[in-house]
Amino acid sequence: MAGNPDFHDFMLSEEHEALRAAVRDLVADKIAPRASEIDETAEFPWDVYEALRDARFHAIHIPEQYGGEGGDALAACLVIEEISRACMSSALIPSVNKLGTLPLMVSGSEQLKAEYLPKVASGEARFSYALSEREAGSDAASMKARAVAGDGGWVLNGQKSWISNAGISTYYTVMAVTEPGIGSRGISAFVVHADDPGFSLGTPERKLGIHGSPTREIHFEDCWIPADRIIGEPGTGFKTAMTTLDHTRVTIGAQAVGVAQGALDVALAYAQDRQQFGKPISSFQGIQFMLADMAMKLEAARQLVYAAAARSERDAADLTFFGAAAKCFASDVAMEITTDAVQVLGGAGYTKDWPVERYMRDAKITQIYEGTNQVQRIVMAKRLFAR
Ligand code: COS
């Protein structure tokens, strides 16, 4: 699977197919049976983390030279898609690890990469990404968190919001202002440790979905970190953050495709089983058209996500457009498909006896995180005008 972006014949390689099959088996065995309970208890599934780590699927994107599997962008998408098909909360394990470590892989010094990536590869550590703030969501460059050089290092003050897997992660990539007054060019990226003095966690957010992935604020109060924990040169943090999102938005597309596939699977089976007016509801054209539309849109989303993954792998010039398009299209489609799956199941679909209401709740976040779909459309339009 390493370094094989060569799938312009629109077929997955044998290695990718084998990976998909292996993840599917693990999901059926260890994750699907737990998915509803993870949602109900809203606890981080350490058993799933261990199962993914044992199978080396928890951070498949880490290069081999740092002790990782060296999975390419499509491999990461396949892992994330297959896990999301059963449990999106669990899919955040590989997704957040990729999001947190990619800034290092994109802009970090060799020393930083050698220090942190092997720990994530081995499963000893987990990494989150901290860009947003309470008052700086879509307008990320208006952030207020401040890092001031001092005492041979940096002193951080401020807060970050909606941080996925906060409290679970060992390390955080944190974007903060190092030179105020010059906008995005005054932002730098840093590695912060969960046990750095002055680092603290907010209370867990109470959310619509992805209950098994904790989301919290993180706070810095005179939090001192050594000078060599800056990622790249001062002032390059915003670019690093944006380049990271170009790649990882593709993985959100993969989550969306997975959760939509999970919902379609349930709707298809239910429609063929459920009898009304003396026959299965799948024999009614109204239901057939819904299911056909769901499958058609899902396949279009999947193809766009895989095409974007190929661009991510080869760092293509049009990745910014493709990452935004894949995330935006797949998540809009996932919201439609999961909502329609609830409709196909009718009253049953609205209850927790069936997983489709969970899929619908979980799908919603894919339209919001790593940039709202309104932001994705801004990003796409900018690229169109730049041509
Ligand atoms: N790759 C590399 N550099 C990029 C880039 C990208 N994809 N996008 C922007 N940049 C650079 C620009 O080239 C510009 O650099 P210069 O100052 O050297 O010209 C700089 O970053 C600022 O770009 P821009 O002016 O476009 O930034 P804006 O403040 O207008 O913001 C959006 C642009 C809205 C697209 C950005 O803030 C964004 O993506 N917001 C959403 C953030 C997000 O996804 N949050 C979720 C957090 S993770 S859950």
Coordinates of C-alpha atoms and ligand atoms in Angstrom, one line a residue:
M1 CA 0.0 0.0 0.0
A2 CA 3.0 2.3 0.4
G3 CA 3.5 4.9 -2.2
N4 CA 1.0 3.5 -4.7
P5 CA -1.1 6.4 -5.9
D6 CA -1.2 4.7 -9.3
F7 CA -4.8 3.8 -9.5
H8 CA -6.0 5.9 -12.4
D9 CA -7.6 2.8 -13.9
F10 CA -10.3 3.3 -11.2
M11 CA -9.6 0.0 -9.5
L12 CA -8.1 -0.5 -6.1
S13 CA -4.8 -2.3 -6.0
E14 CA -4.8 -5.9 -4.6
E15 CA -3.1 -4.4 -1.5
H16 CA -5.8 -1.9 -0.9
E17 CA -8.5 -4.5 -1.4
A18 CA -6.7 -6.8 1.1
L19 CA -6.5 -3.9 3.6
R20 CA -10.2 -3.2 3.2
A21 CA -11.0 -6.8 3.8
A22 CA -8.8 -6.9 6.9
V23 CA -10.3 -3.8 8.4
R24 CA -13.8 -5.0 7.6
D25 CA -13.1 -8.3 9.5
L26 CA -11.7 -6.4 12.5
V27 CA -14.7 -4.0 12.5
A28 CA -17.2 -6.9 12.4
D29 CA -15.5 -8.7 15.2
K30 CA -14.4 -5.9 17.6
I31 CA -16.2 -2.6 16.7
A32 CA -19.7 -3.2 15.3
P33 CA -20.8 -5.1 18.4
R34 CA -19.7 -2.2 20.6
A35 CA -21.0 0.8 18.4
S36 CA -24.4 1.3 20.1
E37 CA -22.9 1.0 23.6
I38 CA -20.1 3.5 22.8
D39 CA -22.8 5.9 21.7
E40 CA -25.0 5.3 24.7
T41 CA -22.2 5.5 27.3
A42 CA -20.3 8.3 25.6
E43 CA -17.0 6.8 26.8
F44 CA -13.8 6.7 24.7
P45 CA -13.6 3.0 23.6
W46 CA -10.2 2.0 24.9
D47 CA -10.9 -1.6 23.8
V48 CA -11.4 -0.4 20.3
Y49 CA -8.2 1.7 20.5
E50 CA -6.3 -1.4 21.6
A51 CA -7.8 -3.6 18.8
L52 CA -6.9 -1.0 16.2
R53 CA -3.4 -0.5 17.6
D54 CA -2.8 -4.3 17.7
A55 CA -3.9 -4.5 14.0
R56 CA -1.8 -1.4 13.2
F57 CA -4.8 0.5 11.9
H58 CA -4.8 3.3 14.5
A59 CA -2.3 5.5 12.6
I60 CA -1.6 3.8 9.3
H61 CA -0.4 7.0 7.7
I62 CA 2.9 7.2 9.7
P63 CA 5.9 6.5 7.4
E64 CA 7.9 3.3 7.8
Q65 CA 11.0 5.3 8.7
Y66 CA 9.3 6.4 11.9
G67 CA 8.1 2.9 12.8
G68 CA 4.7 3.2 11.0
E69 CA 2.9 1.2 8.4
G70 CA 3.6 3.8 5.6
G71 CA 0.0 3.5 4.4
D72 CA -0.8 6.0 1.6
A73 CA -3.6 8.4 1.6
L74 CA -6.0 5.9 0.1
A75 CA -5.1 3.3 2.7
A76 CA -5.9 5.8 5.5
C77 CA -9.3 6.6 3.8
L78 CA -10.1 2.9 3.5
V79 CA -9.4 2.3 7.2
I80 CA -11.5 5.3 8.2
E81 CA -14.3 4.4 5.8
E82 CA -14.7 0.9 7.0
I83 CA -14.6 1.8 10.7
S84 CA -17.2 4.6 10.1
R85 CA -19.5 2.1 8.4
A86 CA -20.0 0.7 11.9
C87 CA -18.9 3.4 14.4
M88 CA -17.9 6.9 13.5
S89 CA -16.6 7.6 17.0
S90 CA -14.1 4.9 16.6
A91 CA -13.1 6.2 13.1
L92 CA -11.9 9.3 14.9
I93 CA -9.0 7.3 16.3
P94 CA -7.1 7.1 13.0
S95 CA -8.6 10.4 11.7
V96 CA -7.4 12.5 14.7
N97 CA -4.0 10.8 14.8
K98 CA -3.5 11.8 11.2
L99 CA -4.8 15.4 11.7
G100 CA -2.6 15.9 14.8
T101 CA 0.6 14.6 13.3
L102 CA 0.3 15.9 9.7
P103 CA 1.6 19.4 10.6
L104 CA 4.8 17.7 11.8
M105 CA 5.0 15.6 8.7
V106 CA 4.4 18.7 6.5
S107 CA 6.6 21.2 8.3
G108 CA 8.3 19.7 11.3
S109 CA 12.1 19.4 11.8
E110 CA 13.6 16.0 11.5
Q111 CA 14.2 16.1 15.3
L112 CA 10.5 16.7 16.0
K113 CA 9.4 13.9 13.6
A114 CA 11.9 11.5 15.1
E115 CA 10.7 12.3 18.6
Y116 CA 7.0 12.1 18.2
L117 CA 6.0 10.0 15.1
P118 CA 7.3 6.7 16.4
K119 CA 5.3 7.1 19.7
V120 CA 2.1 7.5 17.7
A121 CA 3.0 4.7 15.4
S122 CA 3.5 2.3 18.4
G123 CA 0.3 3.5 19.9
E124 CA 2.0 4.7 23.0
A125 CA 0.8 8.3 22.3
R126 CA -2.1 10.0 20.5
F127 CA -2.1 13.4 18.8
S128 CA -4.8 16.1 18.5
Y129 CA -5.0 19.3 16.4
A130 CA -5.9 22.7 17.9
L131 CA -6.7 25.5 15.5
S132 CA -10.2 26.8 16.4
E133 CA -11.1 29.1 19.2
R134 CA -14.5 30.1 20.7
E135 CA -14.4 33.3 18.6
A136 CA -12.3 32.0 15.7
G137 CA -14.0 29.1 13.9
S138 CA -14.3 29.6 10.2
D139 CA -12.2 32.8 10.5
A140 CA -9.3 30.8 11.8
A141 CA -6.7 33.5 11.3
S142 CA -8.4 35.7 13.8
M143 CA -7.2 33.5 16.6
K144 CA -6.1 35.1 19.9
A145 CA -4.1 32.3 21.6
R146 CA -0.6 33.9 22.0
A147 CA 2.9 32.4 22.2
V148 CA 5.6 34.8 23.4
A149 CA 9.3 33.9 23.2
G150 CA 10.8 33.8 26.7
D151 CA 13.1 31.8 29.1
G152 CA 14.6 29.9 26.2
G153 CA 11.2 28.7 24.9
W154 CA 7.7 29.9 24.3
V155 CA 5.0 30.9 26.8
L156 CA 1.5 30.1 25.7
N157 CA -1.7 31.8 26.9
G158 CA -5.3 31.4 25.6
Q159 CA -7.6 28.7 24.7
K160 CA -8.7 26.4 21.8
S161 CA -12.1 25.0 21.2
W162 CA -13.8 21.9 19.9
I163 CA -10.7 19.8 20.1
S164 CA -11.4 16.2 19.0
N165 CA -10.0 13.5 21.4
A166 CA -8.9 16.2 23.9
G167 CA -8.0 14.5 27.1
I168 CA -7.3 11.2 25.3
S169 CA -4.4 12.7 23.3
T170 CA -0.9 12.8 24.7
Y171 CA 0.2 15.6 22.4
Y172 CA -1.4 18.6 20.7
T173 CA -0.5 20.6 17.6
V174 CA -1.4 24.1 18.6
M175 CA -1.6 27.2 16.4
A176 CA -0.9 30.5 18.2
V177 CA -0.1 34.1 17.4
T178 CA 3.6 34.9 17.7
E179 CA 3.5 38.2 15.9
P180 CA 0.2 40.1 16.4
G181 CA -1.1 42.6 13.9
I182 CA -0.1 40.8 10.7
G183 CA -2.9 38.3 10.4
S184 CA -2.2 34.8 9.2
R185 CA 1.5 35.4 8.7
G186 CA 1.9 36.0 12.4
I187 CA 0.7 32.5 13.4
S188 CA 3.1 29.7 14.4
A189 CA 2.5 26.0 15.2
F190 CA 3.8 24.2 18.3
V191 CA 3.8 20.8 19.9
V192 CA 2.2 20.9 23.4
H193 CA 2.2 18.0 25.8
A194 CA -0.8 17.1 27.9
D195 CA 1.4 17.3 31.0
D196 CA 3.0 20.6 30.3
P197 CA 2.5 22.9 33.3
G198 CA -0.2 25.5 32.5
F199 CA -2.0 23.1 30.1
S200 CA -5.6 22.2 31.2
L201 CA -8.7 20.7 29.8
G202 CA -12.3 22.1 29.7
T203 CA -15.3 20.0 30.5
P204 CA -16.4 17.5 27.7
E205 CA -18.9 19.0 25.3
R206 CA -22.3 17.4 25.2
K207 CA -22.8 16.6 21.6
L208 CA -25.4 15.5 19.0
G209 CA -23.2 12.6 17.8
I210 CA -19.7 11.0 17.8
H211 CA -20.3 10.4 21.5
G212 CA -17.3 8.1 21.9
S213 CA -14.8 10.8 20.8
P214 CA -14.4 13.4 23.5
T215 CA -14.5 17.0 22.4
R216 CA -13.2 19.6 24.9
E217 CA -11.6 23.0 25.1
I218 CA -7.9 23.2 25.9
H219 CA -6.5 26.1 28.0
F220 CA -3.0 27.5 28.4
E221 CA -2.0 29.6 31.3
D222 CA 1.6 30.7 31.2
C223 CA 2.3 27.3 29.6
W224 CA 6.0 27.1 28.9
I225 CA 7.3 24.9 26.1
P226 CA 10.9 24.5 24.9
A227 CA 12.0 26.5 21.8
D228 CA 12.5 23.4 19.7
R229 CA 8.8 22.5 19.9
I230 CA 7.9 25.0 17.2
I231 CA 6.8 23.3 14.0
G232 CA 8.6 25.0 11.1
E233 CA 9.6 28.6 11.1
P234 CA 7.8 31.3 13.1
G235 CA 5.0 32.7 11.0
T236 CA 4.4 29.6 9.0
G237 CA 1.8 28.0 11.3
F238 CA -1.3 29.1 9.4
K239 CA 0.0 27.7 6.1
T240 CA 0.9 24.5 7.8
A241 CA -2.6 24.3 9.3
M242 CA -4.2 24.9 5.9
T243 CA -2.0 22.4 4.1
T244 CA -2.8 19.8 6.7
L245 CA -6.5 20.4 6.2
D246 CA -6.1 20.0 2.5
H247 CA -5.0 16.4 3.1
T248 CA -7.2 15.6 6.1
R249 CA -10.5 16.9 4.6
V250 CA -10.2 13.8 2.4
T251 CA -10.4 11.6 5.5
I252 CA -13.6 13.4 6.6
G253 CA -15.0 12.5 3.1
A254 CA -14.0 8.9 3.9
Q255 CA -15.9 9.1 7.3
A256 CA -18.9 10.4 5.4
V257 CA -18.8 7.7 2.8
G258 CA -18.5 5.0 5.6
V259 CA -21.3 6.3 7.7
A260 CA -23.6 6.6 4.6
Q261 CA -22.7 3.1 3.5
G262 CA -23.6 1.8 7.0
A263 CA -27.0 3.5 6.8
L264 CA -27.6 2.2 3.3
D265 CA -26.8 -1.3 4.3
V266 CA -29.4 -1.2 7.1
A267 CA -32.0 0.5 4.9
L268 CA -31.6 -2.1 2.1
A269 CA -31.9 -5.0 4.5
Y270 CA -34.9 -3.5 6.3
A271 CA -36.8 -2.6 3.1
Q272 CA -36.5 -6.2 1.9
D273 CA -37.7 -7.6 5.2
R274 CA -40.4 -5.2 6.2
Q275 CA -43.9 -6.2 5.0
Q276 CA -46.7 -3.7 4.5
F277 CA -49.8 -4.0 2.3
G278 CA -48.9 -7.7 2.0
K279 CA -45.5 -7.3 0.5
P280 CA -42.0 -6.1 1.3
I281 CA -41.7 -2.4 1.1
S282 CA -38.8 -2.8 -1.3
S283 CA -41.3 -3.8 -3.9
F284 CA -42.7 -0.3 -3.9
Q285 CA -41.2 2.1 -6.4
G286 CA -41.2 5.0 -4.0
I287 CA -38.8 3.0 -1.8
Q288 CA -36.8 1.7 -4.7
F289 CA -36.2 5.2 -6.1
M290 CA -35.0 6.3 -2.7
L291 CA -32.6 3.4 -2.3
A292 CA -31.3 3.8 -5.9
D293 CA -30.7 7.5 -5.3
M294 CA -28.9 6.8 -2.0
A295 CA -26.6 4.2 -3.7
M296 CA -26.0 6.4 -6.7
K297 CA -25.0 9.4 -4.6
L298 CA -22.9 7.3 -2.3
E299 CA -20.9 5.8 -5.2
A300 CA -20.3 9.3 -6.6
A301 CA -19.0 10.5 -3.2
R302 CA -16.8 7.5 -2.8
Q303 CA -15.2 8.0 -6.3
L304 CA -14.6 11.7 -5.5
V305 CA -13.0 10.8 -2.1
Y306 CA -10.7 8.2 -3.7
A307 CA -9.7 10.7 -6.5
A308 CA -8.9 13.3 -3.8
A309 CA -6.9 10.7 -1.9
A310 CA -4.8 10.1 -5.1
R311 CA -4.2 13.9 -5.2
S312 CA -3.3 13.9 -1.5
E313 CA -0.8 11.1 -2.0
R314 CA 1.1 12.9 -4.8
D315 CA 0.6 16.4 -3.3
A316 CA -1.1 17.5 -6.5
A317 CA -1.5 21.2 -7.3
D318 CA -5.3 20.8 -7.3
L319 CA -5.5 19.0 -3.9
T320 CA -6.9 22.1 -2.2
F321 CA -9.9 22.0 -4.5
F322 CA -10.3 18.2 -4.4
G323 CA -9.9 18.0 -0.6
A324 CA -12.6 20.6 -0.1
A325 CA -14.9 19.1 -2.8
A326 CA -14.5 15.5 -1.5
K327 CA -15.3 16.6 2.1
C328 CA -18.2 18.9 1.1
F329 CA -19.9 16.6 -1.4
A330 CA -19.5 13.4 0.6
S331 CA -20.7 14.9 3.9
D332 CA -23.7 16.5 2.2
V333 CA -24.5 13.2 0.6
A334 CA -24.0 11.4 3.9
M335 CA -26.5 13.7 5.6
E336 CA -29.0 13.0 2.9
I337 CA -28.5 9.2 2.9
T338 CA -28.5 8.8 6.7
T339 CA -31.7 10.9 6.9
D340 CA -33.3 8.9 4.1
A341 CA -32.3 5.7 5.9
V342 CA -34.2 6.8 8.9
Q343 CA -37.2 7.5 6.6
V344 CA -37.0 4.1 5.0
L345 CA -37.2 2.5 8.5
G346 CA -40.1 4.8 9.5
G347 CA -41.0 4.7 13.2
A348 CA -38.4 2.0 13.8
G349 CA -35.7 4.2 12.3
Y350 CA -36.5 6.9 14.9
T351 CA -35.7 4.6 17.7
K352 CA -32.4 3.5 19.2
D353 CA -33.4 -0.1 18.4
W354 CA -31.8 0.5 15.0
P355 CA -28.5 2.2 14.3
V356 CA -29.7 4.6 11.6
E357 CA -30.6 7.4 14.0
R358 CA -27.0 7.2 15.3
Y359 CA -25.7 7.3 11.8
M360 CA -27.8 10.4 11.1
R361 CA -26.5 12.2 14.3
D362 CA -22.9 11.2 13.6
A363 CA -23.0 12.2 9.9
K364 CA -24.0 15.8 10.8
I365 CA -20.5 16.6 12.1
T366 CA -18.9 15.8 8.8
Q367 CA -20.6 18.9 7.3
I368 CA -19.1 21.0 10.1
Y369 CA -15.7 19.9 11.3
E370 CA -12.4 20.6 9.5
G371 CA -14.2 23.6 8.0
T372 CA -18.0 24.0 7.5
N373 CA -19.3 23.1 4.1
Q374 CA -19.8 26.8 3.5
V375 CA -16.0 27.3 4.1
Q376 CA -15.3 24.4 1.6
R377 CA -17.3 26.2 -1.0
I378 CA -15.3 29.4 -0.4
V379 CA -12.1 27.4 -0.8
M380 CA -13.4 25.8 -4.0
A381 CA -14.5 29.1 -5.5
K382 CA -11.1 30.7 -4.7
R383 CA -9.4 27.9 -6.6
L384 CA -11.7 28.4 -9.5
F385 CA -11.0 32.1 -9.7
A386 CA -7.2 31.4 -9.4
R387 CA -7.1 29.3 -12.5
Ligands
COS1 N1 -2.4 25.8 1.5 C1 -1.4 26.6 1.8 N2 -1.5 27.9 2.1 C2 -2.8 28.4 2.2 C3 -3.9 27.6 2.0 C4 -3.7 26.2 1.6 N3 -4.7 25.4 1.4 N4 -5.0 28.3 2.1 C5 -4.6 29.6 2.5 N5 -3.2 29.6 2.5 C6 -2.4 30.7 2.8 C7 -2.6 31.8 1.7 O1 -1.8 31.6 0.6 C8 -2.2 33.1 2.5 O2 -0.8 33.2 2.5 P1 -0.1 34.6 2.2 O3 -0.4 35.5 3.3 O4 1.3 34.2 2.1 O5 -0.7 35.0 0.8 C9 -2.7 32.7 3.9 O6 -2.7 31.3 4.0 C10 -4.0 33.3 4.2 O7 -5.0 32.8 3.3 P2 -6.4 33.5 3.1 O8 -6.2 35.0 2.9 O9 -7.1 32.7 2.0 O10 -7.0 33.2 4.5 P3 -8.4 33.6 5.2 O11 -8.1 34.2 6.5 O12 -9.2 34.4 4.2 O13 -9.1 32.2 5.5 C11 -10.3 30.2 5.0 C12 -9.3 31.3 4.5 C13 -11.7 30.7 5.4 C14 -10.3 29.2 3.9 C15 -9.6 29.5 6.3 O14 -9.6 30.4 7.4 C16 -10.3 28.2 6.7 O15 -10.0 27.2 6.1 N6 -11.1 28.3 7.7 C17 -11.8 27.2 8.2 C18 -10.9 26.6 9.3 C19 -11.2 25.2 9.6 O16 -11.2 24.3 8.7 N7 -11.4 25.0 10.9 C20 -11.7 23.7 11.4 C21 -10.6 23.4 12.3 S1 -10.2 21.7 12.4 S2 -11.7 20.9 13.2

